[in-house]
Backbone as XML, in Angstrom:
<?xml version="1.0"?>
<chain id="A" units="angstrom">
  <residue number="1" name="UNK">
    <atom name="N" x="15.669" y="-5.573" z="-23.110"/>
    <atom name="CA" x="14.407" y="-6.198" z="-22.771"/>
    <atom name="C" x="14.112" y="-5.986" z="-21.283"/>
  </residue>
  <residue number="2" name="UNK">
    <atom name="N" x="12.855" y="-5.739" z="-20.975"/>
    <atom name="CA" x="12.439" y="-5.488" z="-19.603"/>
    <atom name="C" x="12.275" y="-6.815" z="-18.864"/>
  </residue>
  <residue number="3" name="UNK">
    <atom name="N" x="12.866" y="-6.894" z="-17.691"/>
    <atom name="CA" x="12.775" y="-8.088" z="-16.853"/>
    <atom name="C" x="11.606" y="-7.901" z="-15.874"/>
  </residue>
  <residue number="4" name="UNK">
    <atom name="N" x="10.412" y="-8.372" z="-16.278"/>
    <atom name="CA" x="9.221" y="-8.173" z="-15.461"/>
    <atom name="C" x="9.309" y="-8.885" z="-14.115"/>
  </residue>
  <residue number="5" name="UNK">
    <atom name="N" x="9.928" y="-10.034" z="-14.092"/>
    <atom name="CA" x="10.071" y="-10.760" z="-12.819"/>
    <atom name="C" x="10.875" y="-9.932" z="-11.820"/>
  </residue>
  <residue number="6" name="UNK">
    <atom name="N" x="11.887" y="-9.254" z="-12.310"/>
    <atom name="CA" x="12.704" y="-8.399" z="-11.431"/>
    <atom name="C" x="11.871" y="-7.235" z="-10.892"/>
  </residue>
  <residue number="7" name="UNK">
    <atom name="N" x="11.071" y="-6.609" z="-11.773"/>
    <atom name="CA" x="10.224" y="-5.502" z="-11.326"/>
    <atom name="C" x="9.200" y="-5.970" z="-10.301"/>
  </residue>
  <residue number="8" name="UNK">
    <atom name="N" x="8.605" y="-7.132" z="-10.515"/>
    <atom name="CA" x="7.649" y="-7.676" z="-9.539"/>
    <atom name="C" x="8.320" y="-7.911" z="-8.194"/>
  </residue>
  <residue number="9" name="UNK">
    <atom name="N" x="9.526" y="-8.474" z="-8.239"/>
    <atom name="CA" x="10.262" y="-8.735" z="-7.003"/>
    <atom name="C" x="10.567" y="-7.436" z="-6.263"/>
  </residue>
  <residue number="10" name="UNK">
    <atom name="N" x="11.038" y="-6.447" z="-6.998"/>
    <atom name="CA" x="11.318" y="-5.142" z="-6.386"/>
    <atom name="C" x="10.047" y="-4.509" z="-5.830"/>
  </residue>
  <residue number="11" name="UNK">
    <atom name="N" x="8.966" y="-4.639" z="-6.591"/>
    <atom name="CA" x="7.685" y="-4.094" z="-6.134"/>
    <atom name="C" x="7.276" y="-4.734" z="-4.806"/>
  </residue>
  <residue number="12" name="UNK">
    <atom name="N" x="7.316" y="-6.059" z="-4.741"/>
    <atom name="CA" x="6.871" y="-6.735" z="-3.530"/>
    <atom name="C" x="7.746" y="-6.395" z="-2.330"/>
  </residue>
  <residue number="13" name="UNK">
    <atom name="N" x="9.038" y="-6.265" z="-2.556"/>
    <atom name="CA" x="9.939" y="-5.868" z="-1.474"/>
    <atom name="C" x="9.588" y="-4.472" z="-0.974"/>
  </residue>
  <residue number="14" name="UNK">
    <atom name="N" x="9.398" y="-3.546" z="-1.903"/>
    <atom name="CA" x="9.090" y="-2.169" z="-1.514"/>
    <atom name="C" x="7.686" y="-2.054" z="-0.924"/>
  </residue>
  <residue number="15" name="UNK">
    <atom name="N" x="6.733" y="-2.807" z="-1.460"/>
    <atom name="CA" x="5.372" y="-2.775" z="-0.920"/>
    <atom name="C" x="5.371" y="-3.260" z="0.529"/>
  </residue>
  <residue number="16" name="UNK">
    <atom name="N" x="6.097" y="-4.338" z="0.794"/>
    <atom name="CA" x="6.195" y="-4.840" z="2.163"/>
    <atom name="C" x="6.829" y="-3.803" z="3.083"/>
  </residue>
  <residue number="17" name="UNK">
    <atom name="N" x="7.833" y="-3.107" z="2.583"/>
    <atom name="CA" x="8.495" y="-2.056" z="3.372"/>
    <atom name="C" x="7.507" y="-0.933" z="3.701"/>
  </residue>
  <residue number="18" name="UNK">
    <atom name="N" x="6.731" y="-0.519" z="2.703"/>
    <atom name="CA" x="5.762" y="0.569" z="2.924"/>
    <atom name="C" x="4.654" y="0.155" z="3.883"/>
  </residue>
  <residue number="19" name="UNK">
    <atom name="N" x="4.213" y="-1.092" z="3.778"/>
    <atom name="CA" x="3.178" y="-1.580" z="4.694"/>
    <atom name="C" x="3.703" y="-1.662" z="6.125"/>
  </residue>
  <residue number="20" name="UNK">
    <atom name="N" x="4.929" y="-2.116" z="6.288"/>
    <atom name="CA" x="5.538" y="-2.171" z="7.621"/>
    <atom name="C" x="5.705" y="-0.764" z="8.185"/>
  </residue>
  <residue number="21" name="UNK">
    <atom name="N" x="6.102" y="0.169" z="7.336"/>
    <atom name="CA" x="6.242" y="1.567" z="7.743"/>
    <atom name="C" x="4.887" y="2.122" z="8.197"/>
  </residue>
  <residue number="22" name="UNK">
    <atom name="N" x="3.834" y="1.826" z="7.444"/>
    <atom name="CA" x="2.494" y="2.302" z="7.799"/>
    <atom name="C" x="2.041" y="1.693" z="9.123"/>
  </residue>
  <residue number="23" name="UNK">
    <atom name="N" x="2.300" y="0.400" z="9.298"/>
    <atom name="CA" x="1.914" y="-0.288" z="10.539"/>
    <atom name="C" x="2.625" y="0.331" z="11.746"/>
  </residue>
  <residue number="24" name="UNK">
    <atom name="N" x="3.925" y="0.544" z="11.636"/>
    <atom name="CA" x="4.696" y="1.126" z="12.740"/>
    <atom name="C" x="4.214" y="2.551" z="13.043"/>
  </residue>
  <residue number="25" name="UNK">
    <atom name="N" x="3.948" y="3.318" z="11.991"/>
    <atom name="CA" x="3.485" y="4.690" z="12.188"/>
    <atom name="C" x="2.098" y="4.719" z="12.823"/>
  </residue>
  <residue number="26" name="UNK">
    <atom name="N" x="1.236" y="3.802" z="12.407"/>
    <atom name="CA" x="-0.108" y="3.748" z="12.976"/>
    <atom name="C" x="-0.051" y="3.380" z="14.460"/>
  </residue>
  <residue number="27" name="UNK">
    <atom name="N" x="0.851" y="2.476" z="14.815"/>
    <atom name="CA" x="1.027" y="2.110" z="16.226"/>
    <atom name="C" x="1.460" y="3.304" z="17.068"/>
  </residue>
  <residue number="28" name="UNK">
    <atom name="N" x="2.199" y="4.243" z="16.454"/>
    <atom name="CA" x="2.688" y="5.437" z="17.165"/>
    <atom name="C" x="1.741" y="6.631" z="17.030"/>
  </residue>
  <residue number="29" name="UNK">
    <atom name="N" x="0.675" y="6.465" z="16.256"/>
    <atom name="CA" x="-0.260" y="7.569" z="16.042"/>
    <atom name="C" x="0.227" y="8.603" z="15.054"/>
  </residue>
  <residue number="30" name="UNK">
    <atom name="N" x="1.192" y="8.259" z="14.227"/>
    <atom name="CA" x="1.763" y="9.178" z="13.242"/>
    <atom name="C" x="1.005" y="9.070" z="11.916"/>
  </residue>
  <residue number="31" name="UNK">
    <atom name="N" x="-0.119" y="9.753" z="11.838"/>
    <atom name="CA" x="-0.990" y="9.670" z="10.666"/>
    <atom name="C" x="-0.342" y="10.244" z="9.406"/>
  </residue>
  <residue number="32" name="UNK">
    <atom name="N" x="0.542" y="11.202" z="9.552"/>
    <atom name="CA" x="1.219" y="11.778" z="8.395"/>
    <atom name="C" x="2.080" y="10.746" z="7.682"/>
  </residue>
  <residue number="33" name="UNK">
    <atom name="N" x="2.824" y="9.966" z="8.457"/>
    <atom name="CA" x="3.659" y="8.921" z="7.864"/>
    <atom name="C" x="2.793" y="7.819" z="7.262"/>
  </residue>
  <residue number="34" name="UNK">
    <atom name="N" x="1.696" y="7.488" z="7.928"/>
    <atom name="CA" x="0.777" y="6.482" z="7.381"/>
    <atom name="C" x="0.265" y="6.957" z="6.024"/>
  </residue>
  <residue number="35" name="UNK">
    <atom name="N" x="-0.149" y="8.212" z="5.958"/>
    <atom name="CA" x="-0.675" y="8.761" z="4.698"/>
    <atom name="C" x="0.388" y="8.727" z="3.601"/>
  </residue>
  <residue number="36" name="UNK">
    <atom name="N" x="1.612" y="9.098" z="3.915"/>
    <atom name="CA" x="2.687" y="9.080" z="2.913"/>
    <atom name="C" x="2.990" y="7.659" z="2.446"/>
  </residue>
  <residue number="37" name="UNK">
    <atom name="N" x="2.933" y="6.710" z="3.356"/>
    <atom name="CA" x="3.159" y="5.306" z="2.993"/>
    <atom name="C" x="2.087" y="4.826" z="2.019"/>
  </residue>
  <residue number="38" name="UNK">
    <atom name="N" x="0.834" y="5.168" z="2.303"/>
    <atom name="CA" x="-0.259" y="4.796" z="1.396"/>
    <atom name="C" x="-0.110" y="5.502" z="0.050"/>
  </residue>
  <residue number="39" name="UNK">
    <atom name="N" x="0.308" y="6.749" z="0.080"/>
    <atom name="CA" x="0.510" y="7.512" z="-1.154"/>
    <atom name="C" x="1.562" y="6.839" z="-2.041"/>
  </residue>
  <residue number="40" name="UNK">
    <atom name="N" x="2.671" y="6.471" z="-1.434"/>
    <atom name="CA" x="3.752" y="5.816" z="-2.182"/>
    <atom name="C" x="3.297" y="4.469" z="-2.716"/>
  </residue>
  <residue number="41" name="UNK">
    <atom name="N" x="2.610" y="3.698" z="-1.892"/>
    <atom name="CA" x="2.118" y="2.394" z="-2.316"/>
    <atom name="C" x="1.109" y="2.542" z="-3.459"/>
  </residue>
  <residue number="42" name="UNK">
    <atom name="N" x="0.252" y="3.525" z="-3.364"/>
    <atom name="CA" x="-0.725" y="3.788" z="-4.431"/>
    <atom name="C" x="-0.013" y="4.064" z="-5.741"/>
  </residue>
  <residue number="43" name="UNK">
    <atom name="N" x="0.930" y="4.988" z="-5.714"/>
    <atom name="CA" x="1.621" y="5.386" z="-6.940"/>
    <atom name="C" x="2.391" y="4.249" z="-7.586"/>
  </residue>
  <residue number="44" name="UNK">
    <atom name="N" x="3.150" y="3.522" z="-6.804"/>
    <atom name="CA" x="3.953" y="2.448" z="-7.390"/>
    <atom name="C" x="3.075" y="1.306" z="-7.871"/>
  </residue>
  <residue number="45" name="UNK">
    <atom name="N" x="1.963" y="1.055" z="-7.197"/>
    <atom name="CA" x="1.055" y="-0.009" z="-7.618"/>
    <atom name="C" x="0.383" y="0.344" z="-8.939"/>
  </residue>
  <residue number="46" name="UNK">
    <atom name="N" x="-0.137" y="1.548" z="-9.027"/>
    <atom name="CA" x="-0.816" y="1.962" z="-10.255"/>
    <atom name="C" x="0.156" y="2.051" z="-11.425"/>
  </residue>
  <residue number="47" name="UNK">
    <atom name="N" x="1.374" y="2.489" z="-11.168"/>
    <atom name="CA" x="2.371" y="2.601" z="-12.223"/>
    <atom name="C" x="2.673" y="1.231" z="-12.848"/>
  </residue>
  <residue number="48" name="UNK">
    <atom name="N" x="2.613" y="0.185" z="-12.029"/>
    <atom name="CA" x="2.915" y="-1.159" z="-12.522"/>
    <atom name="C" x="1.658" y="-1.945" z="-12.909"/>
  </residue>
  <residue number="49" name="UNK">
    <atom name="N" x="0.496" y="-1.298" z="-12.829"/>
    <atom name="CA" x="-0.740" y="-1.940" z="-13.251"/>
    <atom name="C" x="-1.420" y="-2.791" z="-12.197"/>
  </residue>
  <residue number="50" name="UNK">
    <atom name="N" x="-1.039" y="-2.635" z="-10.942"/>
    <atom name="CA" x="-1.651" y="-3.395" z="-9.855"/>
    <atom name="C" x="-2.813" y="-2.567" z="-9.293"/>
  </residue>
  <residue number="51" name="UNK">
    <atom name="N" x="-3.894" y="-2.542" z="-10.060"/>
    <atom name="CA" x="-5.025" y="-1.640" z="-9.815"/>
    <atom name="C" x="-5.683" y="-1.822" z="-8.448"/>
  </residue>
  <residue number="52" name="UNK">
    <atom name="N" x="-5.919" y="-3.066" z="-8.047"/>
    <atom name="CA" x="-6.628" y="-3.287" z="-6.788"/>
    <atom name="C" x="-5.859" y="-2.703" z="-5.607"/>
  </residue>
  <residue number="53" name="UNK">
    <atom name="N" x="-4.579" y="-2.994" z="-5.538"/>
    <atom name="CA" x="-3.764" y="-2.481" z="-4.426"/>
    <atom name="C" x="-3.692" y="-0.962" z="-4.509"/>
  </residue>
  <residue number="54" name="UNK">
    <atom name="N" x="-3.470" y="-0.430" z="-5.700"/>
    <atom name="CA" x="-3.377" y="1.016" z="-5.873"/>
    <atom name="C" x="-4.654" y="1.739" z="-5.480"/>
  </residue>
  <residue number="55" name="UNK">
    <atom name="N" x="-5.783" y="1.169" z="-5.868"/>
    <atom name="CA" x="-7.077" y="1.779" z="-5.542"/>
    <atom name="C" x="-7.342" y="1.738" z="-4.040"/>
  </residue>
  <residue number="56" name="UNK">
    <atom name="N" x="-7.053" y="0.618" z="-3.413"/>
    <atom name="CA" x="-7.249" y="0.505" z="-1.952"/>
    <atom name="C" x="-6.361" y="1.501" z="-1.205"/>
  </residue>
  <residue number="57" name="UNK">
    <atom name="N" x="-5.099" y="1.561" z="-1.597"/>
    <atom name="CA" x="-4.168" y="2.492" z="-0.940"/>
    <atom name="C" x="-4.623" y="3.933" z="-1.154"/>
  </residue>
  <residue number="58" name="UNK">
    <atom name="N" x="-5.105" y="4.227" z="-2.348"/>
    <atom name="CA" x="-5.588" y="5.577" z="-2.644"/>
    <atom name="C" x="-6.792" y="5.966" z="-1.798"/>
  </residue>
  <residue number="59" name="UNK">
    <atom name="N" x="-7.708" y="5.034" z="-1.595"/>
    <atom name="CA" x="-8.873" y="5.319" z="-0.741"/>
    <atom name="C" x="-8.452" y="5.625" z="0.687"/>
  </residue>
  <residue number="60" name="UNK">
    <atom name="N" x="-7.496" y="4.857" z="1.184"/>
    <atom name="CA" x="-7.007" y="5.101" z="2.548"/>
    <atom name="C" x="-6.286" y="6.442" z="2.634"/>
  </residue>
  <residue number="61" name="UNK">
    <atom name="N" x="-5.473" y="6.726" z="1.633"/>
    <atom name="CA" x="-4.763" y="8.009" z="1.613"/>
    <atom name="C" x="-5.749" y="9.175" z="1.628"/>
  </residue>
  <residue number="62" name="UNK">
    <atom name="N" x="-6.763" y="9.107" z="0.776"/>
    <atom name="CA" x="-7.770" y="10.174" z="0.713"/>
    <atom name="C" x="-8.533" y="10.305" z="2.022"/>
  </residue>
  <residue number="63" name="UNK">
    <atom name="N" x="-8.914" y="9.165" z="2.600"/>
    <atom name="CA" x="-9.639" y="9.194" z="3.869"/>
    <atom name="C" x="-8.832" y="9.836" z="4.977"/>
  </residue>
  <residue number="64" name="UNK">
    <atom name="N" x="-7.540" y="9.562" z="4.984"/>
    <atom name="CA" x="-6.656" y="10.200" z="5.968"/>
    <atom name="C" x="-6.553" y="11.695" z="5.713"/>
  </residue>
  <residue number="65" name="UNK">
    <atom name="N" x="-6.376" y="12.057" z="4.456"/>
    <atom name="CA" x="-6.243" y="13.466" z="4.089"/>
    <atom name="C" x="-7.473" y="14.262" z="4.523"/>
  </residue>
  <residue number="66" name="UNK">
    <atom name="N" x="-8.637" y="13.676" z="4.343"/>
    <atom name="CA" x="-9.894" y="14.353" z="4.676"/>
    <atom name="C" x="-10.284" y="14.202" z="6.149"/>
  </residue>
  <residue number="67" name="UNK">
    <atom name="N" x="-9.533" y="13.409" z="6.899"/>
    <atom name="CA" x="-9.842" y="13.197" z="8.313"/>
    <atom name="C" x="-11.078" y="12.358" z="8.529"/>
  </residue>
  <residue number="68" name="UNK">
    <atom name="N" x="-11.398" y="11.488" z="7.563"/>
    <atom name="CA" x="-12.631" y="10.707" z="7.616"/>
    <atom name="C" x="-12.459" y="9.315" z="8.232"/>
  </residue>
  <residue number="69" name="UNK">
    <atom name="N" x="-11.230" y="8.900" z="8.481"/>
    <atom name="CA" x="-11.000" y="7.541" z="8.961"/>
    <atom name="C" x="-10.609" y="7.513" z="10.432"/>
  </residue>
  <residue number="70" name="UNK">
    <atom name="N" x="-11.297" y="6.671" z="11.174"/>
    <atom name="CA" x="-10.949" y="6.459" z="12.568"/>
    <atom name="C" x="-9.892" y="5.377" z="12.687"/>
  </residue>
  <residue number="71" name="UNK">
    <atom name="N" x="-9.469" y="5.143" z="13.899"/>
    <atom name="CA" x="-8.422" y="4.164" z="14.188"/>
    <atom name="C" x="-8.787" y="2.769" z="13.683"/>
  </residue>
  <residue number="72" name="UNK">
    <atom name="N" x="-9.996" y="2.323" z="13.992"/>
    <atom name="CA" x="-10.424" y="0.977" z="13.590"/>
    <atom name="C" x="-10.464" y="0.844" z="12.068"/>
  </residue>
  <residue number="73" name="UNK">
    <atom name="N" x="-10.927" y="1.872" z="11.388"/>
    <atom name="CA" x="-10.985" y="1.834" z="9.921"/>
    <atom name="C" x="-9.589" y="1.792" z="9.307"/>
  </residue>
  <residue number="74" name="UNK">
    <atom name="N" x="-8.662" y="2.499" z="9.912"/>
    <atom name="CA" x="-7.279" y="2.482" z="9.414"/>
    <atom name="C" x="-6.660" y="1.100" z="9.585"/>
  </residue>
  <residue number="75" name="UNK">
    <atom name="N" x="-6.847" y="0.500" z="10.751"/>
    <atom name="CA" x="-6.285" y="-0.828" z="10.978"/>
    <atom name="C" x="-6.891" y="-1.849" z="10.019"/>
  </residue>
  <residue number="76" name="UNK">
    <atom name="N" x="-8.193" y="-1.780" z="9.855"/>
    <atom name="CA" x="-8.879" y="-2.694" z="8.949"/>
    <atom name="C" x="-8.385" y="-2.505" z="7.514"/>
  </residue>
  <residue number="77" name="UNK">
    <atom name="N" x="-8.273" y="-1.250" z="7.096"/>
    <atom name="CA" x="-7.791" y="-0.948" z="5.751"/>
    <atom name="C" x="-6.366" y="-1.406" z="5.529"/>
  </residue>
  <residue number="78" name="UNK">
    <atom name="N" x="-5.527" y="-1.238" z="6.535"/>
    <atom name="CA" x="-4.136" y="-1.681" z="6.436"/>
    <atom name="C" x="-4.071" y="-3.200" z="6.303"/>
  </residue>
  <residue number="79" name="UNK">
    <atom name="N" x="-4.871" y="-3.908" z="7.093"/>
    <atom name="CA" x="-4.883" y="-5.367" z="7.011"/>
    <atom name="C" x="-5.371" y="-5.840" z="5.641"/>
  </residue>
  <residue number="80" name="UNK">
    <atom name="N" x="-6.368" y="-5.174" z="5.081"/>
    <atom name="CA" x="-6.852" y="-5.512" z="3.738"/>
    <atom name="C" x="-5.766" y="-5.280" z="2.690"/>
  </residue>
  <residue number="81" name="UNK">
    <atom name="N" x="-5.040" y="-4.188" z="2.839"/>
    <atom name="CA" x="-3.934" y="-3.912" z="1.915"/>
    <atom name="C" x="-2.855" y="-4.975" z="2.016"/>
  </residue>
  <residue number="82" name="UNK">
    <atom name="N" x="-2.513" y="-5.352" z="3.227"/>
    <atom name="CA" x="-1.501" y="-6.395" z="3.426"/>
    <atom name="C" x="-1.931" y="-7.698" z="2.749"/>
  </residue>
  <residue number="83" name="UNK">
    <atom name="N" x="-3.203" y="-8.052" z="2.900"/>
    <atom name="CA" x="-3.725" y="-9.263" z="2.270"/>
    <atom name="C" x="-3.674" y="-9.159" z="0.749"/>
  </residue>
  <residue number="84" name="UNK">
    <atom name="N" x="-4.033" y="-7.994" z="0.215"/>
    <atom name="CA" x="-4.020" y="-7.803" z="-1.238"/>
    <atom name="C" x="-2.613" y="-7.920" z="-1.803"/>
  </residue>
  <residue number="85" name="UNK">
    <atom name="N" x="-1.632" y="-7.385" z="-1.095"/>
    <atom name="CA" x="-0.235" y="-7.478" z="-1.548"/>
    <atom name="C" x="0.243" y="-8.928" z="-1.477"/>
  </residue>
  <residue number="86" name="UNK">
    <atom name="N" x="-0.132" y="-9.641" z="-0.425"/>
    <atom name="CA" x="0.241" y="-11.057" z="-0.326"/>
    <atom name="C" x="-0.391" y="-11.884" z="-1.437"/>
  </residue>
  <residue number="87" name="UNK">
    <atom name="N" x="-1.648" y="-11.618" z="-1.732"/>
    <atom name="CA" x="-2.311" y="-12.313" z="-2.837"/>
    <atom name="C" x="-1.625" y="-12.029" z="-4.158"/>
  </residue>
  <residue number="88" name="UNK">
    <atom name="N" x="-1.256" y="-10.804" z="-4.340"/>
    <atom name="CA" x="-0.551" y="-10.398" z="-5.558"/>
    <atom name="C" x="0.773" y="-11.144" z="-5.681"/>
  </residue>
  <residue number="89" name="UNK">
    <atom name="N" x="1.481" y="-11.257" z="-4.579"/>
    <atom name="CA" x="2.779" y="-11.963" z="-4.587"/>
    <atom name="C" x="2.579" y="-13.446" z="-4.875"/>
  </residue>
  <residue number="90" name="UNK">
    <atom name="N" x="1.556" y="-14.036" z="-4.281"/>
    <atom name="CA" x="1.334" y="-15.468" z="-4.486"/>
    <atom name="C" x="0.844" y="-15.767" z="-5.897"/>
  </residue>
  <residue number="91" name="UNK">
    <atom name="N" x="0.196" y="-14.791" z="-6.527"/>
    <atom name="CA" x="-0.263" y="-14.959" z="-7.911"/>
    <atom name="C" x="0.867" y="-14.728" z="-8.904"/>
  </residue>
  <residue number="92" name="UNK">
    <atom name="N" x="1.951" y="-14.138" z="-8.422"/>
    <atom name="CA" x="3.100" y="-13.915" z="-9.289"/>
    <atom name="C" x="2.976" y="-12.730" z="-10.224"/>
  </residue>
  <residue number="93" name="UNK">
    <atom name="N" x="2.098" y="-11.794" z="-9.900"/>
    <atom name="CA" x="2.010" y="-10.648" z="-10.798"/>
    <atom name="C" x="0.895" y="-9.716" z="-10.465"/>
  </residue>
  <residue number="94" name="UNK">
    <atom name="N" x="0.163" y="-9.294" z="-11.485"/>
    <atom name="CA" x="-0.842" y="-8.248" z="-11.382"/>
    <atom name="C" x="-2.165" y="-8.745" z="-10.884"/>
  </residue>
  <residue number="95" name="UNK">
    <atom name="N" x="-3.077" y="-7.767" z="-10.689"/>
    <atom name="CA" x="-4.419" y="-8.034" z="-10.158"/>
    <atom name="C" x="-5.280" y="-8.688" z="-11.216"/>
  </residue>
</chain>
């Protein structure tokens, strides 16, 4: 039997790690690492059915890939993602 609570816990731990990684990389101007962090967060979120977080991360990843996002937009997007992950954790599950 699948232990969904365990998967949620692992997801939240890893999501927090990826967000912290993105924040640190953004502070250093390392857009490649920021993009990879968003890519990983997108994939793991969508795989577990957390559509809102996955979609937000995907938009940021695409914007970075296309060079369409400035510094302020990246910071704002990262903060929105952090809030969405916290909401997800406080709700105890999916979007």
